Coordinates of C-alpha atoms in Angstrom, one line a residue:
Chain A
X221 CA 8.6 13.4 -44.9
X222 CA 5.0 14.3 -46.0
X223 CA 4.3 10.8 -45.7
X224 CA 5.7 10.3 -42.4
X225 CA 3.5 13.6 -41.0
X226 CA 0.4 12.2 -42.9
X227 CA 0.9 9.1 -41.1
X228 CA 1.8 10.8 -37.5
X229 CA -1.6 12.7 -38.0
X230 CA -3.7 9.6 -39.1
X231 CA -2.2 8.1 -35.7
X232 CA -3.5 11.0 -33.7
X233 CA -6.9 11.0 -35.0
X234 CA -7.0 7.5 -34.4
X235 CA -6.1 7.7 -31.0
X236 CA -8.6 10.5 -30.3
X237 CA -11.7 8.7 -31.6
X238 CA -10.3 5.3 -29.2
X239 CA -10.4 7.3 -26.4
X240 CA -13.9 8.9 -27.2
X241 CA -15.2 5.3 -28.2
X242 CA -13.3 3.8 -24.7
X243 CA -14.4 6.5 -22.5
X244 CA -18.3 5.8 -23.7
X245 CA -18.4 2.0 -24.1
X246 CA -15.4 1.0 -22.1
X247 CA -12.8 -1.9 -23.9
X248 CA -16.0 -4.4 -24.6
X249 CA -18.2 -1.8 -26.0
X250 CA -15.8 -0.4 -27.9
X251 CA -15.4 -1.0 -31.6
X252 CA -13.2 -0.8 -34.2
X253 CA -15.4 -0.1 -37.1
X254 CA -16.5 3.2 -34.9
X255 CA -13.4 4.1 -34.5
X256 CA -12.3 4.3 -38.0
X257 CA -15.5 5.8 -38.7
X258 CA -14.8 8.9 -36.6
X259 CA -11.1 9.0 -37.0
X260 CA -12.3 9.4 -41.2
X261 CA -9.9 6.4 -41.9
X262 CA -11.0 2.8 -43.7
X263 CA -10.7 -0.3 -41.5
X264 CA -8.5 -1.6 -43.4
X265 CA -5.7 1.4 -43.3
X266 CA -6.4 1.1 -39.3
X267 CA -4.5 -1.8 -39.4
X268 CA -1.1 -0.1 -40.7
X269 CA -1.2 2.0 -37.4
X270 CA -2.6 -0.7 -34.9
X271 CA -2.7 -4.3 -35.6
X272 CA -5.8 -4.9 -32.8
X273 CA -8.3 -3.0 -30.4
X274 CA -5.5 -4.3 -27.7
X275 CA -2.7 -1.9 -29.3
X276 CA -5.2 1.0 -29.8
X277 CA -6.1 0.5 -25.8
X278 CA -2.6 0.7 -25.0
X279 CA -1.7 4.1 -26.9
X280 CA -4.4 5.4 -25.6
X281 CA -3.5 4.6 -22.1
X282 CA -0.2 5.4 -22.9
X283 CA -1.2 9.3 -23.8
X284 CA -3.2 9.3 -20.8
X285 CA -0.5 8.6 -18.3
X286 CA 1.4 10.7 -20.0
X287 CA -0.9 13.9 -19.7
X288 CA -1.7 12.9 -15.9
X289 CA 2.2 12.8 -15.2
X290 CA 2.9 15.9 -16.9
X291 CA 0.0 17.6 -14.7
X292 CA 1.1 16.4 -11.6
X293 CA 4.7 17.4 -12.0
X294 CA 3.7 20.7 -13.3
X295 CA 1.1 21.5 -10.3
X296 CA 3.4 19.7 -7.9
X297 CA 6.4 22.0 -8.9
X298 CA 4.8 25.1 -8.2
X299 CA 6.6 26.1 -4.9
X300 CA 3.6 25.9 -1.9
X301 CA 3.4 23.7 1.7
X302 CA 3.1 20.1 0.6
X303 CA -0.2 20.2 1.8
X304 CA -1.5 22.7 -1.0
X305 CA 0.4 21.4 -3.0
X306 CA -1.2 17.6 -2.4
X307 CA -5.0 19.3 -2.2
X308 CA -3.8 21.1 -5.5
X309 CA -2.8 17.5 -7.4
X310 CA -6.6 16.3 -7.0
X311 CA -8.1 19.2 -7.6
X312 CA -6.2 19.8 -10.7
X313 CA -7.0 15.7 -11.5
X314 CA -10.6 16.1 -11.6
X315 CA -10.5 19.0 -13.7
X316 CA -8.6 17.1 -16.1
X317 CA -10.9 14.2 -15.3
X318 CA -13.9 16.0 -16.5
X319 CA -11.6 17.8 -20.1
X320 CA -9.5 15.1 -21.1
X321 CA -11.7 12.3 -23.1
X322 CA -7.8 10.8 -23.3
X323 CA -7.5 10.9 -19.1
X324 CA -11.4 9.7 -18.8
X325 CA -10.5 6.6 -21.5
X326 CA -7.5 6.1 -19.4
X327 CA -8.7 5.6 -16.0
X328 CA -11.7 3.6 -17.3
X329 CA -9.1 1.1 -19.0
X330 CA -7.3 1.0 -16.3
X331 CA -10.1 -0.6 -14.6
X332 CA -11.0 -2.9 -16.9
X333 CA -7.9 -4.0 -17.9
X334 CA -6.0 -4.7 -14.5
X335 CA -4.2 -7.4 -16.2
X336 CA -2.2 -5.5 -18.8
X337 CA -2.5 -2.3 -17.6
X338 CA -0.7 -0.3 -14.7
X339 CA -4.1 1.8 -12.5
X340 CA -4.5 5.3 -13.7
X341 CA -3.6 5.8 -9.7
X342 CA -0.3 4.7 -10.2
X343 CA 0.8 7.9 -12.5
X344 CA -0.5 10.5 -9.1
X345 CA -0.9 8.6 -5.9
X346 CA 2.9 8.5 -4.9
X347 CA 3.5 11.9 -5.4
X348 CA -0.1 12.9 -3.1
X349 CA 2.1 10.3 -0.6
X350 CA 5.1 11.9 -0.7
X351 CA 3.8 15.9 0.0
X352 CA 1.2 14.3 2.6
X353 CA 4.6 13.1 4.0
X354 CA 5.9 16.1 3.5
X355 CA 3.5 18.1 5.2
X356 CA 3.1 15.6 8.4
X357 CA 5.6 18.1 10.2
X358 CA 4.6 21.0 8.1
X359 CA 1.2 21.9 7.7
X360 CA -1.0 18.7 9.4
X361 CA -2.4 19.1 12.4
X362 CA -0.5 16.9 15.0
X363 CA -1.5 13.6 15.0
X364 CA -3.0 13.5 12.0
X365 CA -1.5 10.2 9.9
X366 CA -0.3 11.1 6.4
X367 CA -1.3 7.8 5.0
X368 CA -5.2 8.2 6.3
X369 CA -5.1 11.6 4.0
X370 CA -3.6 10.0 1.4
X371 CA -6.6 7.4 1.2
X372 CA -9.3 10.2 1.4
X373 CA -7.9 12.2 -1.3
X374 CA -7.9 9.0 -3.3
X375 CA -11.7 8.5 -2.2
X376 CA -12.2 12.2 -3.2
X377 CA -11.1 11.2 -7.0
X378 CA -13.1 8.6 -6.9
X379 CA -15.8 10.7 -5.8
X380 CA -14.9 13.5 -8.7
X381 CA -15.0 10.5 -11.0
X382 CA -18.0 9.3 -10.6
X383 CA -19.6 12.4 -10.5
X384 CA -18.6 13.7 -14.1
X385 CA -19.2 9.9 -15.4
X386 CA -22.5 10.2 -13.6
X387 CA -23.7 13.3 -12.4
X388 CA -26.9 11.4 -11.0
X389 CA -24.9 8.8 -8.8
X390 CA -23.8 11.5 -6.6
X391 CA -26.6 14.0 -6.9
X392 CA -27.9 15.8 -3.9
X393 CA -31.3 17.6 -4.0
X394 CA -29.3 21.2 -3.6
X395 CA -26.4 20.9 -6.2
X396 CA -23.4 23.2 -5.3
X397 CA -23.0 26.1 -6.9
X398 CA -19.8 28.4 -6.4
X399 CA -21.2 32.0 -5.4
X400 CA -23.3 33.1 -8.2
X401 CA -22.1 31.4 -11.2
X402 CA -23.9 29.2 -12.7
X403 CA -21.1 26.6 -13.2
X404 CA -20.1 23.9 -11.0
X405 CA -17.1 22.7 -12.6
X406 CA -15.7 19.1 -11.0
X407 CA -12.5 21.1 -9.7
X408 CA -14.6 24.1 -7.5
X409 CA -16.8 20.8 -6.1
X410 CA -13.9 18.8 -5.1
X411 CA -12.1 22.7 -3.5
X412 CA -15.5 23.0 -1.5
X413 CA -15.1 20.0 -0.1
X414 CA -11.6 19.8 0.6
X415 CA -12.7 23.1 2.3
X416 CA -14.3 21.6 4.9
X417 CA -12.7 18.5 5.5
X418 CA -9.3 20.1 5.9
X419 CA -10.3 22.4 8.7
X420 CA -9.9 19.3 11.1
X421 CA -6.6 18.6 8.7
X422 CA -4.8 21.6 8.6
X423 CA -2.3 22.5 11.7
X424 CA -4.1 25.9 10.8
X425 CA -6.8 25.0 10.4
X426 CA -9.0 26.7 12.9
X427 CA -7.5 30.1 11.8
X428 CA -8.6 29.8 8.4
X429 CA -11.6 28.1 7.0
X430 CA -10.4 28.7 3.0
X431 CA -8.8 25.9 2.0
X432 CA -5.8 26.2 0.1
X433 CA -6.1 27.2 -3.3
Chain B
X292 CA -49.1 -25.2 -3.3
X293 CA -45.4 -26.7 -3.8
X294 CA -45.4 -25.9 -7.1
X295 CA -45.8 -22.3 -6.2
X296 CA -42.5 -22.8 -3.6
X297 CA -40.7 -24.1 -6.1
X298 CA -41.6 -21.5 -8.4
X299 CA -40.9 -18.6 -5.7
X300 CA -37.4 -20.6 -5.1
X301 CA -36.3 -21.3 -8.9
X302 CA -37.2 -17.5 -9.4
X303 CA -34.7 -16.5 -6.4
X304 CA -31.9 -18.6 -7.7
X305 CA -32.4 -16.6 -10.9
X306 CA -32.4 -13.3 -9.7
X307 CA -29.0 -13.7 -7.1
X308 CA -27.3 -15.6 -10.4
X309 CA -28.2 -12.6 -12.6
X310 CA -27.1 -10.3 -10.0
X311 CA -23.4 -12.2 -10.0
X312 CA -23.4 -12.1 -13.4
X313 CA -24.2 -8.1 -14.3
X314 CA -22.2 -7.1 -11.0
X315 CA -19.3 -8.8 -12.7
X316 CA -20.1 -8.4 -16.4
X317 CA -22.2 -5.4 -15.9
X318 CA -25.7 -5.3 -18.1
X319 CA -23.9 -5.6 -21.9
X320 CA -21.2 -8.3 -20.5
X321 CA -24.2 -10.7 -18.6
X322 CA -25.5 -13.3 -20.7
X323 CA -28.9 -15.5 -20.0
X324 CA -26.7 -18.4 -21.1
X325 CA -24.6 -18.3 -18.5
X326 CA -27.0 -16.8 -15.5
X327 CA -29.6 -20.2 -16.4
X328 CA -26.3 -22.3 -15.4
X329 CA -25.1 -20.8 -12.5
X330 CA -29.0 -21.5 -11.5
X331 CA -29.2 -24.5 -12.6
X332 CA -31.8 -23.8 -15.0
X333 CA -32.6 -24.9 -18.7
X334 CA -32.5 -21.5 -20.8
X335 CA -36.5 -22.8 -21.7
X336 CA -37.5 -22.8 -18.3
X337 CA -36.1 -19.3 -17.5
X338 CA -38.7 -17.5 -19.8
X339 CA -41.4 -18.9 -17.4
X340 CA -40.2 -16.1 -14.9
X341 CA -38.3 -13.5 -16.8
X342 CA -39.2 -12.6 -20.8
X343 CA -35.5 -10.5 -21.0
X344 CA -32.1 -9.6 -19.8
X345 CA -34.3 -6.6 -18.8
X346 CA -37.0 -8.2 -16.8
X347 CA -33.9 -9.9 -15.3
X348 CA -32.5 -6.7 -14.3
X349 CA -35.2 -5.0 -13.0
X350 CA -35.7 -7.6 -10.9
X351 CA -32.6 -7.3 -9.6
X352 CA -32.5 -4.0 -9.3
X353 CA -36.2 -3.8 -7.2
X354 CA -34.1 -6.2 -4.8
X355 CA -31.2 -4.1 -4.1
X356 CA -33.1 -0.8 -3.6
X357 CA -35.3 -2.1 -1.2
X358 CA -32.1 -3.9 1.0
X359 CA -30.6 -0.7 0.8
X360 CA -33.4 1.4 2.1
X361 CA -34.7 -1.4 4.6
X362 CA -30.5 -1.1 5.8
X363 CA -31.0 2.8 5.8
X364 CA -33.8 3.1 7.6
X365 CA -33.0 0.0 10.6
X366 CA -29.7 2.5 10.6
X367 CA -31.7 6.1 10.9
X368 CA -34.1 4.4 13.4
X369 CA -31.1 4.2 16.2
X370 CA -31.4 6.8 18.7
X371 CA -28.4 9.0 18.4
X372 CA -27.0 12.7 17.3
X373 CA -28.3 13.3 13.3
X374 CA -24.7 13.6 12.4
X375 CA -23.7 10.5 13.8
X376 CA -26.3 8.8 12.0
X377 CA -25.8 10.2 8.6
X378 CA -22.3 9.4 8.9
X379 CA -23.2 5.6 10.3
X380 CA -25.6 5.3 6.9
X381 CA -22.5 5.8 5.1
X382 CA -20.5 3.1 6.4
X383 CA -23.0 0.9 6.6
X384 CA -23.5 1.1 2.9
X385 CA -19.7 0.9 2.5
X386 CA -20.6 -2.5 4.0
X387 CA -23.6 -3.5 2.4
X388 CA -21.8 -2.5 -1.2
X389 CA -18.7 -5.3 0.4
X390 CA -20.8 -8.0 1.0
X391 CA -24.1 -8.1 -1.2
X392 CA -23.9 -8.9 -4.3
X393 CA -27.3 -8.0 -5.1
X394 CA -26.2 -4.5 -4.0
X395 CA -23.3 -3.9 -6.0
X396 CA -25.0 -5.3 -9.2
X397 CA -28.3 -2.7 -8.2
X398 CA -25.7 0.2 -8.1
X399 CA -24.2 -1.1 -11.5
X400 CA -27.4 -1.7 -13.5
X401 CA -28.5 1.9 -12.3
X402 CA -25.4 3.8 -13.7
X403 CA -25.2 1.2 -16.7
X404 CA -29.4 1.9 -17.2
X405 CA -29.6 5.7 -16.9
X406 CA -32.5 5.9 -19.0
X407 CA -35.3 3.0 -17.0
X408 CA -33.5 2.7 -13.9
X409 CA -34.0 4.6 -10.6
X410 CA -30.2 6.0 -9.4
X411 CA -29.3 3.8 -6.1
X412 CA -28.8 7.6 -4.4
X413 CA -32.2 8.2 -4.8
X414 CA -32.8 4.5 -2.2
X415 CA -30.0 6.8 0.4
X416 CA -29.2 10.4 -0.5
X417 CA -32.0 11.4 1.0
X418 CA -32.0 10.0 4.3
X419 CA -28.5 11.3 4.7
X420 CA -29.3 14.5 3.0
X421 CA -32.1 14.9 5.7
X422 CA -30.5 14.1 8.7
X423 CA -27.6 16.3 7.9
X424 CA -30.1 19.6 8.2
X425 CA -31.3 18.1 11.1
X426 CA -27.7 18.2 12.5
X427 CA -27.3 22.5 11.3
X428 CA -28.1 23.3 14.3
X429 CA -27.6 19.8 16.3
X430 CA -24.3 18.8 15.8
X431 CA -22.4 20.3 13.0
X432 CA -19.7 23.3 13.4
X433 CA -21.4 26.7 12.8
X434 CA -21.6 27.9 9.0
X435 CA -21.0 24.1 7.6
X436 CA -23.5 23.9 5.1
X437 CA -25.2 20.7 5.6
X438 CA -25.2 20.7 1.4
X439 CA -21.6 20.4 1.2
X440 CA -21.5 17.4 3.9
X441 CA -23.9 15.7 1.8
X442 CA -21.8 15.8 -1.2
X443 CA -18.7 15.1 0.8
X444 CA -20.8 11.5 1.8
X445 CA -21.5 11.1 -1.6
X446 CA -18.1 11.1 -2.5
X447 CA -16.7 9.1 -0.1
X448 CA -19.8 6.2 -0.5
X449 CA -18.5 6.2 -4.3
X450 CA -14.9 6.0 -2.9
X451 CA -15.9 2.9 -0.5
X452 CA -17.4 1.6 -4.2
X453 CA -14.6 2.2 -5.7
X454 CA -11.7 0.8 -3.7
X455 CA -15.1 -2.4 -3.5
X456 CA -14.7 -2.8 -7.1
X457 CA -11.1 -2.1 -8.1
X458 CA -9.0 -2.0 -4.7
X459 CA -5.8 -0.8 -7.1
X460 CA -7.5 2.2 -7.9
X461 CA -7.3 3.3 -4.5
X462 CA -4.4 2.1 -3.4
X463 CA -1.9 3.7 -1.8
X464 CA 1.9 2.8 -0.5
X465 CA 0.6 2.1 3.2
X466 CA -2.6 0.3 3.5
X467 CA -5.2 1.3 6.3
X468 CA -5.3 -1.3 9.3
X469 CA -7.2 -1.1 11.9
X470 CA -5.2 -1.7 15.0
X471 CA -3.2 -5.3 14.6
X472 CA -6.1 -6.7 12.8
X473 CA -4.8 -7.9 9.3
X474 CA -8.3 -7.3 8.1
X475 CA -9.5 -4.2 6.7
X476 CA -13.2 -3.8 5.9
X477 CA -14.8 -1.0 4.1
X478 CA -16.6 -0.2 7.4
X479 CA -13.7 0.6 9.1
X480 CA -11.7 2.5 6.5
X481 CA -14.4 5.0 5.5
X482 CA -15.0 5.2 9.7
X483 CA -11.0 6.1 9.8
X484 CA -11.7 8.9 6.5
X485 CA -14.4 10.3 8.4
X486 CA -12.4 10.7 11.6
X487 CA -10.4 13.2 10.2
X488 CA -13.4 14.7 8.0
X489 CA -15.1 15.3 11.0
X490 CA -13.0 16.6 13.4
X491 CA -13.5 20.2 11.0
X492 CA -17.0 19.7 10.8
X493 CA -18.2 18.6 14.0
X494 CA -19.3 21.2 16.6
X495 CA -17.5 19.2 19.5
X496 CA -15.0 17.9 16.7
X497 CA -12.0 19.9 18.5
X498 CA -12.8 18.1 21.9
X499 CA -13.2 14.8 20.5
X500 CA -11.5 13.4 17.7
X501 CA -12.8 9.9 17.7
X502 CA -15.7 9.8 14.8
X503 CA -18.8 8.8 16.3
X504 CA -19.5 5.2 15.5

């Protein structure tokens, strides 16, 4: 029983150190000796959890779906018009985008390992469908095709992506800061500008300039 | 005189097979090995134009930023509303990205070579960063801060890379199609995301929802 927790913990730690050594280097760059290094375990114990860098890749992006799916069912259950709701999956995303090494390793596998792997999109995208769907007769402005929403908000997570992976790559000369604070965390970016593309979105949107929280 | 030509022309076959090669590989995944054949070059006879994978890269890189901010500037030079044009910069990098390799591999390399390389914002940003205070008072809806349109373009440029690089990581149920046309082009699906971006952030966007092309 010991043994079995022992074990279940080695795993863990393991997986952890994957996803920080994926995250940085991506599947090439990655290697195993590092791994072991920072999970504290001998290469050669490695190989009792995880027979190749292949198998480590898939836990990791196992966890990583996982955690997404669990997010998005927990933000999309939270009763609100479908379009909150939809504004509230990608916001939420690129917060766990920029705190979850596990979600960062994840979507960067993803990437690089379209042949094996299912896209990081694939665990969020249908449900941001199926409220902008939703909310075509209950919150979108008339006229306004789910489906074209659906693509920016996926171009928005892109956007939030390559932002925390590379703050430079989307750096403007004023940064955005939210009111005082000095923080600019990836979620208050992607609300400011959900903000003001949603004002030509929203049915209501010339009533009310705040986007939905 | 013709040994000069040749020179200039061996050296040009090197640096467009080095860009296929890191905009695939990116800069650890390119190898010399493989760049010299795809030129048709003896791996001696490369080191009479380029001493490393660096050189290489640089060389590259010099390439792609100046396409990119000869394309931005033909693009600002039009005569036409500030707005307008910072939105046309975007697609027309959205297009640029599609079809130029050299391009793609210059925005690669710059992520890839934080510490030597020159971002490739820095060759757009800002252009678009400029004409968007020249549209406060010209063109956008009163109290859009300019700042936050910039970051929005940002976004949706490293969208347009995105969806470039890894279409599946963008993909969503219903694709965009312009019209009947089977083709969909980068151009015209950022044009269709900034349609409804703009409509909130226009000052005329109420009266005109078409996105100014």
């Amino acid at each position: 029983m010991v043994k079995q927790e022992r074990a279940a913990r080695t795993r863990r730690s393991l997986v952890l150190a994957a996803a920080e050594e994926f995250d940085r280097g991506g599947y090439e760059g990655a290697t195993l000796n590092r791994i072991c290094q920072a999970a504290g375990i001998s290469v050669g114990a490695l190989s009792f959890h995880f027979r190749t860098k292949d198998a480590l890749a898939d836990a990791v992006q196992e966890e990583g779906m996982s955690l997404t799916r669990d997010v998005v069912r927990q933000v999309a259950a939270i009763d609100r018009p479908p379009l909150q709701a939809a504004v509230a999956v990608t916001t939420e995303l690129a917060g766990l985008l920029e705190e979850s090494t596990l979600v960062r390793a994840t979507a960067r596998l993803a990437v690089e390992r379209t042949d094996v792997a299912k896209t990081w999109a694939s665990a969020w995208v249908p449900t941001v469908e199926y409220l902008l769907r939703e909310a075509k007769h209950n919150g979108l402005r008339p006229g306004t095709d789910p489906s074209v929403v659906a693509v920016l908000a996926t171009y928005l997570v892109a956007g939030a992506q390559a932002h925390i992976r590379h703050p430079k790559a989307t750096e403007c000369a004023r940064p955005l800061r939210a009111g005082e604070h000095d923080s600019d965390t990836s979620t208050e970016r992607l609300n400011r500008l959900w903000d003001i593309a949603l004002r030509g979105i929203r049915a209501d949107g010339e009533e009310n300039n705040a986007a939905p929280r």
